Coordinates of C-alpha atoms in Angstrom, one line a residue:
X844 CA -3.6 -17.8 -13.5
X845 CA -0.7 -15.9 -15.5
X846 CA 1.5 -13.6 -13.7
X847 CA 0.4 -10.5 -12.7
X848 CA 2.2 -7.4 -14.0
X849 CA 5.4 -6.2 -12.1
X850 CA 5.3 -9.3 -10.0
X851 CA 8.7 -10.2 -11.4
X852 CA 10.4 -6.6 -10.6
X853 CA 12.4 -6.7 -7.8
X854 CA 13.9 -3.5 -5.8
X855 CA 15.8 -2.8 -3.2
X856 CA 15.2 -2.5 0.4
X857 CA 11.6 -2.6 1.7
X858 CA 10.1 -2.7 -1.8
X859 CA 10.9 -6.5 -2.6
X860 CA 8.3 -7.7 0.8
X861 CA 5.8 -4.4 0.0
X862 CA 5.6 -6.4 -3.8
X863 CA 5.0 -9.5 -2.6
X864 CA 1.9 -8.4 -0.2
X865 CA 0.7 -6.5 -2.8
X866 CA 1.2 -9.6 -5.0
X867 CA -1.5 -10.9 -2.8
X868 CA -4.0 -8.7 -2.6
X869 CA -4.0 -8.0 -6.1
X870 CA -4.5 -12.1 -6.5
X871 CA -7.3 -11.8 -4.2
X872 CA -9.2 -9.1 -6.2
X873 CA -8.3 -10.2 -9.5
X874 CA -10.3 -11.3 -11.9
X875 CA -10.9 -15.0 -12.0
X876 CA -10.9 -17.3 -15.2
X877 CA -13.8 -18.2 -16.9
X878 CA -14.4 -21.5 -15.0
X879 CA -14.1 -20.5 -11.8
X880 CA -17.3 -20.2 -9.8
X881 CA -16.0 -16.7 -8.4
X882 CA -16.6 -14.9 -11.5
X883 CA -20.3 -15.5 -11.1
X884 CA -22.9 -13.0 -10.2
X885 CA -25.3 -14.0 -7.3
X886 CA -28.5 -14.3 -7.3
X887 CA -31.2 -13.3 -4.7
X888 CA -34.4 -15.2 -4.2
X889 CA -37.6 -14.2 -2.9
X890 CA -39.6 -16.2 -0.8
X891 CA -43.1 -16.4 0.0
X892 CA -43.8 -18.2 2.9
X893 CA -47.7 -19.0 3.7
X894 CA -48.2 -21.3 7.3
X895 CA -51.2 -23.3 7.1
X896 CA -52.3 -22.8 11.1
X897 CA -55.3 -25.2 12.4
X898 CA -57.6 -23.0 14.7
X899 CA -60.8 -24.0 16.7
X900 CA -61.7 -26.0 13.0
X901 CA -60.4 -23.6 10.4
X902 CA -57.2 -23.5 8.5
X903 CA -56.0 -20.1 8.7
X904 CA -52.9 -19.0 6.3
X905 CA -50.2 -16.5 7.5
X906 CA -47.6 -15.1 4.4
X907 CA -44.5 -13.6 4.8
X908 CA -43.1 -11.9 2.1
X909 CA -39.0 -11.5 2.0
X910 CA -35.6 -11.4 -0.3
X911 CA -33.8 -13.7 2.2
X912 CA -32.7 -16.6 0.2
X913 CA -29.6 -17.2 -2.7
X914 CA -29.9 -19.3 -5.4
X915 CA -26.9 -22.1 -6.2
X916 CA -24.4 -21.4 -8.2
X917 CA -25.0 -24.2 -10.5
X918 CA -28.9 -23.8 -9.9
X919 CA -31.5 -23.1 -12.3
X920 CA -32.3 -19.4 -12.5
X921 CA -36.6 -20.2 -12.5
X922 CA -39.5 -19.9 -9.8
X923 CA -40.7 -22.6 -8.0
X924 CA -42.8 -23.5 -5.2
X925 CA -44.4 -26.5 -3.0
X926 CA -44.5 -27.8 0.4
X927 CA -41.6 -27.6 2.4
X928 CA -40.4 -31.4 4.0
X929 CA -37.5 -32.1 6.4
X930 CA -36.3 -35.1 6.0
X931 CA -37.3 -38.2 8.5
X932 CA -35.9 -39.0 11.5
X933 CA -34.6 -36.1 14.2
X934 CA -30.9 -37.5 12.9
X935 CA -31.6 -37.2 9.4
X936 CA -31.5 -33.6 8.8
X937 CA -28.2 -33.0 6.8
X938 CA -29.3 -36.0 4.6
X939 CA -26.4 -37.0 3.9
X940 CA -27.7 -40.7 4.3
X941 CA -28.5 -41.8 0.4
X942 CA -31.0 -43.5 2.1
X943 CA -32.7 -40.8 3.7
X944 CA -36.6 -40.9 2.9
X945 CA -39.0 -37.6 3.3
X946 CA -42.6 -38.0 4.4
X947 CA -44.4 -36.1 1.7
X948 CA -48.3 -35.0 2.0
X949 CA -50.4 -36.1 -0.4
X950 CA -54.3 -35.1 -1.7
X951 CA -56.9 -37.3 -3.6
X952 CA -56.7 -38.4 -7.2
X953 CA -58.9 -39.8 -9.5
X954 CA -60.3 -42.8 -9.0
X955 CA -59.7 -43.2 -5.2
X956 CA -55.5 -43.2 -5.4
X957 CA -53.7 -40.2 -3.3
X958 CA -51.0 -38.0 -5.5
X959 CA -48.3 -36.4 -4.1
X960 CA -48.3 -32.5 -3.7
X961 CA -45.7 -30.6 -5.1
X962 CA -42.9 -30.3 -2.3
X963 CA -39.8 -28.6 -1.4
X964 CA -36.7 -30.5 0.3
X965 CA -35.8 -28.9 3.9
X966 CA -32.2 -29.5 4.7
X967 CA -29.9 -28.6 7.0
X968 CA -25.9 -27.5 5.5
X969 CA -23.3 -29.9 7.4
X970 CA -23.4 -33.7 8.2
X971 CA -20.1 -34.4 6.2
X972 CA -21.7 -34.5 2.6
X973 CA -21.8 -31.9 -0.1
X974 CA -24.3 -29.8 -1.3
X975 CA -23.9 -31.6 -4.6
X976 CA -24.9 -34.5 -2.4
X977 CA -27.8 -32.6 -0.7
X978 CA -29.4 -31.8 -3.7
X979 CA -29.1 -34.7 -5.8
X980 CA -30.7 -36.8 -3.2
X981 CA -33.5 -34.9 -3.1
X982 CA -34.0 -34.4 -7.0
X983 CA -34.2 -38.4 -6.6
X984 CA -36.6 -38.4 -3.6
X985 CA -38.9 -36.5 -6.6
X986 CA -38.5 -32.7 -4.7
X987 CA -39.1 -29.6 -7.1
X988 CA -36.0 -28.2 -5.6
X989 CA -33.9 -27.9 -2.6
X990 CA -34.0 -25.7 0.7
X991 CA -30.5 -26.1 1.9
X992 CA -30.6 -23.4 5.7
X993 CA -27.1 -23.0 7.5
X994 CA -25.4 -23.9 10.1
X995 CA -26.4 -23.6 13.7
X996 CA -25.0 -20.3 15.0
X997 CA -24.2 -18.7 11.4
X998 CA -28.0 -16.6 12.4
X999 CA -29.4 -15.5 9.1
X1000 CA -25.8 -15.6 7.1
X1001 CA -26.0 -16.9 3.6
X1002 CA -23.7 -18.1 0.4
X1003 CA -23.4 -18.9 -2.9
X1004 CA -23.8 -22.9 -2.7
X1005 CA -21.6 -24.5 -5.2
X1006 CA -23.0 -28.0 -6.2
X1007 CA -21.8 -28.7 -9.5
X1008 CA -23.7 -31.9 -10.9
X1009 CA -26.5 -31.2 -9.1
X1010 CA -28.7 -28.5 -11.5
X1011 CA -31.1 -30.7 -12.4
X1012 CA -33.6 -28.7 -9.7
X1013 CA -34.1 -25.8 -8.0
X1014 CA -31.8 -25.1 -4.9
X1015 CA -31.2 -22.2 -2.6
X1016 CA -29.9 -21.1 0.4
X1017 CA -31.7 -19.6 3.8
X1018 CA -30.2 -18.5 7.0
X1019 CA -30.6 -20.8 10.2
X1020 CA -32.7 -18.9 12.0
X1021 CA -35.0 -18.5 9.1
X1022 CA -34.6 -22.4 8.1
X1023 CA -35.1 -23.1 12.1
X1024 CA -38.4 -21.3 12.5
X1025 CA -39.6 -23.2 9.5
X1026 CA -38.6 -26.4 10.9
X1027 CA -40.1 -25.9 14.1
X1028 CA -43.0 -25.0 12.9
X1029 CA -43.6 -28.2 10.8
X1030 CA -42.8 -30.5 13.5
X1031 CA -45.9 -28.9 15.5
X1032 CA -47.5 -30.6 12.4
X1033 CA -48.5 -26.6 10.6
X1034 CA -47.8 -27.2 6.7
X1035 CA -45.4 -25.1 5.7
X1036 CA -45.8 -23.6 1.6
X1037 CA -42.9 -22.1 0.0
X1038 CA -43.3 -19.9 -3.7
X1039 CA -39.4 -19.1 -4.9
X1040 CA -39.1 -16.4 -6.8
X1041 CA -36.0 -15.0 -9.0
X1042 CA -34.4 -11.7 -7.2
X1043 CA -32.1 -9.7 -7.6
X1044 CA -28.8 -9.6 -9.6
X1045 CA -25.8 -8.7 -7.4
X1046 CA -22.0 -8.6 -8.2
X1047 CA -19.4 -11.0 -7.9
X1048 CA -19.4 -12.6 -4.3
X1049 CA -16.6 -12.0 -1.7
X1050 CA -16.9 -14.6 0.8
X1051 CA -16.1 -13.0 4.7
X1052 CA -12.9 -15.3 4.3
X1053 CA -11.7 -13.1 1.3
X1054 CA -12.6 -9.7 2.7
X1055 CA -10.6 -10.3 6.1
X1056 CA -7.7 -11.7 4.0
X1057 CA -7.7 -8.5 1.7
X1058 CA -8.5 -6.3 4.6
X1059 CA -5.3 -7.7 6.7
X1060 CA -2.7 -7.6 3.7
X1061 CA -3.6 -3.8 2.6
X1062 CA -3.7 -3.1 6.3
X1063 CA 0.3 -4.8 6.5
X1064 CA 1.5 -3.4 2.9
X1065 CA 0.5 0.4 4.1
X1066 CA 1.9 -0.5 7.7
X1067 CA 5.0 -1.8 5.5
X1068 CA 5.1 1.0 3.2
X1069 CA 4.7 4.1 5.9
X1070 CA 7.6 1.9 8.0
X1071 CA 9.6 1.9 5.2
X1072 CA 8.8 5.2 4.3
X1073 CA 9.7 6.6 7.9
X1074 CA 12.6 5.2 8.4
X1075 CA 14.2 6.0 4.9
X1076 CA 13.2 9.9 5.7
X1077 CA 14.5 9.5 9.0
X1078 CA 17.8 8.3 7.7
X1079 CA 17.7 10.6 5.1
X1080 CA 17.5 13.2 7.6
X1081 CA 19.7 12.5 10.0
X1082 CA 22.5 12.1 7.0
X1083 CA 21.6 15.4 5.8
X1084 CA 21.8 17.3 9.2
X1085 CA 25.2 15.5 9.8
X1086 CA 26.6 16.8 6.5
X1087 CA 25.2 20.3 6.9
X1088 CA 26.6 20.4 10.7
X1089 CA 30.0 19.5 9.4
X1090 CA 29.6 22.1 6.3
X1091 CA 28.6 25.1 9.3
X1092 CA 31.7 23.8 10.9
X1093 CA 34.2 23.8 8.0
X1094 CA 32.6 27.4 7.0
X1095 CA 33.3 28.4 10.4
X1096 CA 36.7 27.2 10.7
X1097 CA 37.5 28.6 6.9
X1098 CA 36.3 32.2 8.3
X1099 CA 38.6 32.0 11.1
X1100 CA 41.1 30.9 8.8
X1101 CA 40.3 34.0 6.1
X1102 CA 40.6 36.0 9.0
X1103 CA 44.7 35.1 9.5
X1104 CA 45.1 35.9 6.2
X1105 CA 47.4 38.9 4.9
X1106 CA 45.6 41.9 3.9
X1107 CA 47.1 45.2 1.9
X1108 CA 46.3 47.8 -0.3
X1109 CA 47.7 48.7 -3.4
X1110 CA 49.8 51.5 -4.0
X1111 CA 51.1 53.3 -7.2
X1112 CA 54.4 51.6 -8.0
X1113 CA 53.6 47.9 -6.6
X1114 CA 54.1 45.2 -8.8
X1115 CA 50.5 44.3 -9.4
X1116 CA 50.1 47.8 -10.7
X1117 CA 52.6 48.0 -13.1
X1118 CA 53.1 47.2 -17.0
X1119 CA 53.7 43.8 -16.0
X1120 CA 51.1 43.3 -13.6
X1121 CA 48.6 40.4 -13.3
X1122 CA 45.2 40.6 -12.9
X1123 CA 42.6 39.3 -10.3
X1124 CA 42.0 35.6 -11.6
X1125 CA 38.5 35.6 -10.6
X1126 CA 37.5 38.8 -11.4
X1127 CA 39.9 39.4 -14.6
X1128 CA 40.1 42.7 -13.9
X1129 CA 43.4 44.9 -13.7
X1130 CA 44.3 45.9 -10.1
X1131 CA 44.3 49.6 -9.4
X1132 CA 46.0 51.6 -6.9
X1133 CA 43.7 51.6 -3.6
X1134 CA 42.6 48.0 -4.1
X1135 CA 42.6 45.7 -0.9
X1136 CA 43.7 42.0 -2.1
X1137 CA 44.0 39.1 0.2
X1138 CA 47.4 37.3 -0.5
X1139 CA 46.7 33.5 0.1
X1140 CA 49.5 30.9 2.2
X1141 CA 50.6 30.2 -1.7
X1142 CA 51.3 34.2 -1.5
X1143 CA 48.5 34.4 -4.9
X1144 CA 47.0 37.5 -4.2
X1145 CA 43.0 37.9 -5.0
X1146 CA 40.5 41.0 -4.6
X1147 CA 39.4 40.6 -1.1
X1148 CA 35.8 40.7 -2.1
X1149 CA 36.4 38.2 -5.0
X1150 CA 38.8 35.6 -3.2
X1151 CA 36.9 35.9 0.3
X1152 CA 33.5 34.2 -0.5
X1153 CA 35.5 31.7 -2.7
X1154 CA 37.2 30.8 0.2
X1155 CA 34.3 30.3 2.4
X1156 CA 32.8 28.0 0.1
X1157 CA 35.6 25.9 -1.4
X1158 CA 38.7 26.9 1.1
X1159 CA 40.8 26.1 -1.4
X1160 CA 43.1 28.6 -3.6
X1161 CA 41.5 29.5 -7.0
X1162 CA 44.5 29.0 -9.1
X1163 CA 46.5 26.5 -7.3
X1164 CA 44.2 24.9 -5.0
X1165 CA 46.2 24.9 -2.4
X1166 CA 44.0 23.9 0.7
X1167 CA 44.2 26.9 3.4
X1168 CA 42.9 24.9 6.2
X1169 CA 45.9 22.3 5.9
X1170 CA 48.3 25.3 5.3
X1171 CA 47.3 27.0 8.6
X1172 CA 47.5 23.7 10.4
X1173 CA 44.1 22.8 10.5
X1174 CA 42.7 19.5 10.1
X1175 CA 39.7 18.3 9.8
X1176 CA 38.3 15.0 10.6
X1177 CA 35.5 13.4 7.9
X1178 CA 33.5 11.3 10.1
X1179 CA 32.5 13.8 12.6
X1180 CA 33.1 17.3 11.1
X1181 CA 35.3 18.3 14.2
X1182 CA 38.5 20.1 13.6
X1183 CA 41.5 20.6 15.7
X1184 CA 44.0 23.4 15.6
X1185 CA 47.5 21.6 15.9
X1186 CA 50.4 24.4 14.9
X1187 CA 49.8 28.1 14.2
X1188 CA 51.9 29.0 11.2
X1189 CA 52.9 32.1 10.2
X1190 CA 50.9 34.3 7.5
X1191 CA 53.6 34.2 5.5
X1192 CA 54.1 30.8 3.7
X1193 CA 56.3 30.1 0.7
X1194 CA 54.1 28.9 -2.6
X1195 CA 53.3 25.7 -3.3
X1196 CA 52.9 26.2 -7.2
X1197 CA 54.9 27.1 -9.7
X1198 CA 54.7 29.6 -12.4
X1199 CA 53.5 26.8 -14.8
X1200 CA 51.4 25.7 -12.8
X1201 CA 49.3 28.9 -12.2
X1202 CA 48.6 29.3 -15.7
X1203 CA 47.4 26.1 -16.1
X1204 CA 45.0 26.8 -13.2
X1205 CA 44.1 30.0 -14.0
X1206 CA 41.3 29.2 -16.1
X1207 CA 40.1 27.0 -13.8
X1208 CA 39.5 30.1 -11.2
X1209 CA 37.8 32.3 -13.7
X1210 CA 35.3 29.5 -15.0
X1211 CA 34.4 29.9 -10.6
X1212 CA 33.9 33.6 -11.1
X1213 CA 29.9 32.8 -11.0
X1214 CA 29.8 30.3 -7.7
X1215 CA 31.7 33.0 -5.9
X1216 CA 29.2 36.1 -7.0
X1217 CA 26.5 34.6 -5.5
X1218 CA 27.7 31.5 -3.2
X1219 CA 24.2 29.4 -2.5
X1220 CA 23.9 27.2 0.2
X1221 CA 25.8 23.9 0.2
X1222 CA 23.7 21.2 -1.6
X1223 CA 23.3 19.5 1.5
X1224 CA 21.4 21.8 2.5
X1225 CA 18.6 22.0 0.3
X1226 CA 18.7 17.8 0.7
X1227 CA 18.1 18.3 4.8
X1228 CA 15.4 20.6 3.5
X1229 CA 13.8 18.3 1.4
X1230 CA 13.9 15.6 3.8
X1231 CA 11.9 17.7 6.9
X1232 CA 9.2 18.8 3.8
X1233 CA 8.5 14.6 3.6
X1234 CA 7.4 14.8 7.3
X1235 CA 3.9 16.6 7.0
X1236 CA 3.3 14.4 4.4
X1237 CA 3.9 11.1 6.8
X1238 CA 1.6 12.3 9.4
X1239 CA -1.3 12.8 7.2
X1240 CA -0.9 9.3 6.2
X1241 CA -0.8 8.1 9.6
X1242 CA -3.5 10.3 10.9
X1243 CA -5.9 8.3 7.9

């Protein structure tokens, strides 16, 4: 059989053992090719079963009418019918001896000789031989076709027989307890008459075998796949609640540190106000007398409502990007989000950039103007989010 689509693709993780399960299963239900017996539909048979039942000097016949039988696989699809005959001996009953013999009734011919009936080989599945075997021995023993009934303890289970070479007759299956009732009934000497008749056409058959295999490997692929699934969400999760912990605590820490920062209004005559005065770099908008601006450790000075939710999102200056937490003396460690206060520093800090520098950087700070208007929530965030939407959606598929 060719490769199945995708069966090549390898991914990472989980994925690589989910694909080979489902390699499996996939190989299980496929198609088969055109000479393999498991592409076949089965047939039913019905059977017509009439006992011939000596009583008080009169033959008295019984028929049961019942779909109970399968024909071969490499059978002839046609109705047949005769006696039913077990083979001789108590031992003989698989026939699997070639030189099994069958003790078949006979009736008066013409001119005083006795003919054989038309009869029916009664054999039980097992022995060491194979159907093929079965069948062919009684085709050569002159049978019209071939009971074949199961094993002992299989009750009225049946299958497909596959006895290639062998289709030169008619050859079906029975269940045991069906085949053992017949038997029995024959060796308290009541003839036994089968009619076969052609049943129903069923689908492709799945032997119990092939259902428990595909049953177990979908049951390990989903119990793979939710694992998987799970613990990828889970970890997902947990990552995303770290980071957003350690974003609350630097946004914490940077309002305490917004909070040390200088504050003053603008007066008439300042510098900021005058010919020569600068404007707010996020804003772009002149200062006027009465504004409050927030003058930064790198002594820029900002509108206070401009420069404040900058610096709770970023912490950072918007021209020079000089980082207040570090400037104040707070550091922060990556691994667990903690922070730690080592030296208070006063508000007033000597810059860090030069006059070059900030107008290098200044259109850096206005192209920010639109992240400080309306400061969203960090993007890790919206990931923890995400992840704790996935969980509803993992118990349903446990809970099926």
């Amino acid at each position: 059989m060719g490769q199945l689509p995708g069966a090549g693709v390898f991914c990472r993780g989980g994925c690589g053992f989910s694909r080979l399960l489902a390699w499996c299963f996939l190989l299980v239900l496929s198609p088969q090719t055109p000479g393999s017996r498991g592409a076949e539909a089965v047939w039913t048979a019905y059977l017509n079963v009439s006992w011939r039942v000596p009583h008080t000097g009169v033959n008295r016949t019984v028929w049961e009418l019942s779909e109970e039988g399968v024909y071969g696989q490499d059978s002839p699809l046609e109705p047949v019918a005769g006696v039913l005959v077990p083979p001789d001996g108590p031992g003989a009953l698989n026939a699997c001896n070639p030189h099994t013999n069958f003790t078949v009734p006979t009736v008066p011919g013409d001119w005083g000789s006795s003919v054989q009936v038309s009869w029916l080989a009664l054999i039980q599945r097992g022995g060491g031989c194979t159907f093929a075997d079965k069948i062919h021995l009684a085709y050569e023993r002159g049978a019209s076709g071939a009971v074949i009934f199961n094993f002992p303890g299989t009750r009225n289970e049946v299958i497909p027989m596959s006895h290639p070479g062998a289709g030169d007759i008619v050859a079906i299956m029975i269940g045991n307890l069906k085949g053992t009732k017949i038997l029995q009934s024959i060796q308290r000497g009541i003839q036994v008459t089968m009619v076969i008749e052609v049943g129903k056409k069923h689908g492709p058959w799945v032997n119990h075998y092939s259902i428990f295999f595909v049953s177990v490997s979908f049951f390990i692929i989903t119990a793979a796949t939710v694992g998987y699934f799970i613990f990828y969400s889970a970890r997902r999760l947990r990552n995303a609640r770290a980071q957003s912990r350690k974003q609350r605590q630097l946004k914490a820490d940077a309002k305490k540190a917004i909070g040390r920062l200088q504050l003053r209004t603008l007066k008439q005559g300042d510098k900021e106000i005058g010919p020569d005065g600068d404007s707010c770099a996020v804003c772009i908008e002149l200062y006027k007398p009465n504004d409050l601006v927030r003058i930064l450790t790198c002594n820029h000075v900002f509108h206070k409502t401009c420069v404040d939710p900058w610096l709770l999102e970023h912490r950072t200056c918007p021209m020079c990007k000089c980082d207040i937490l570090k400037a104040l003396g707070i550091e922060v460690d990556v691994e667990d989000g903690s922070v730690s206060l080592q030296v208070p520093v006063s508000n007033e800090t000597s810059s860090n950039a030069s006059p070059h520098e900030e107008d290098n950087r200044s259109e850096t700070a206005s192209s920010g103007y639109a992240s400080v208007q309306g400061a969203d929530e960090p993007p890790l965030e919206e990931h923890a989010h995400s992840a704790i939407q996935l969980w509803p959606l993992v118990i349903i598929i446990m809970l099926r």
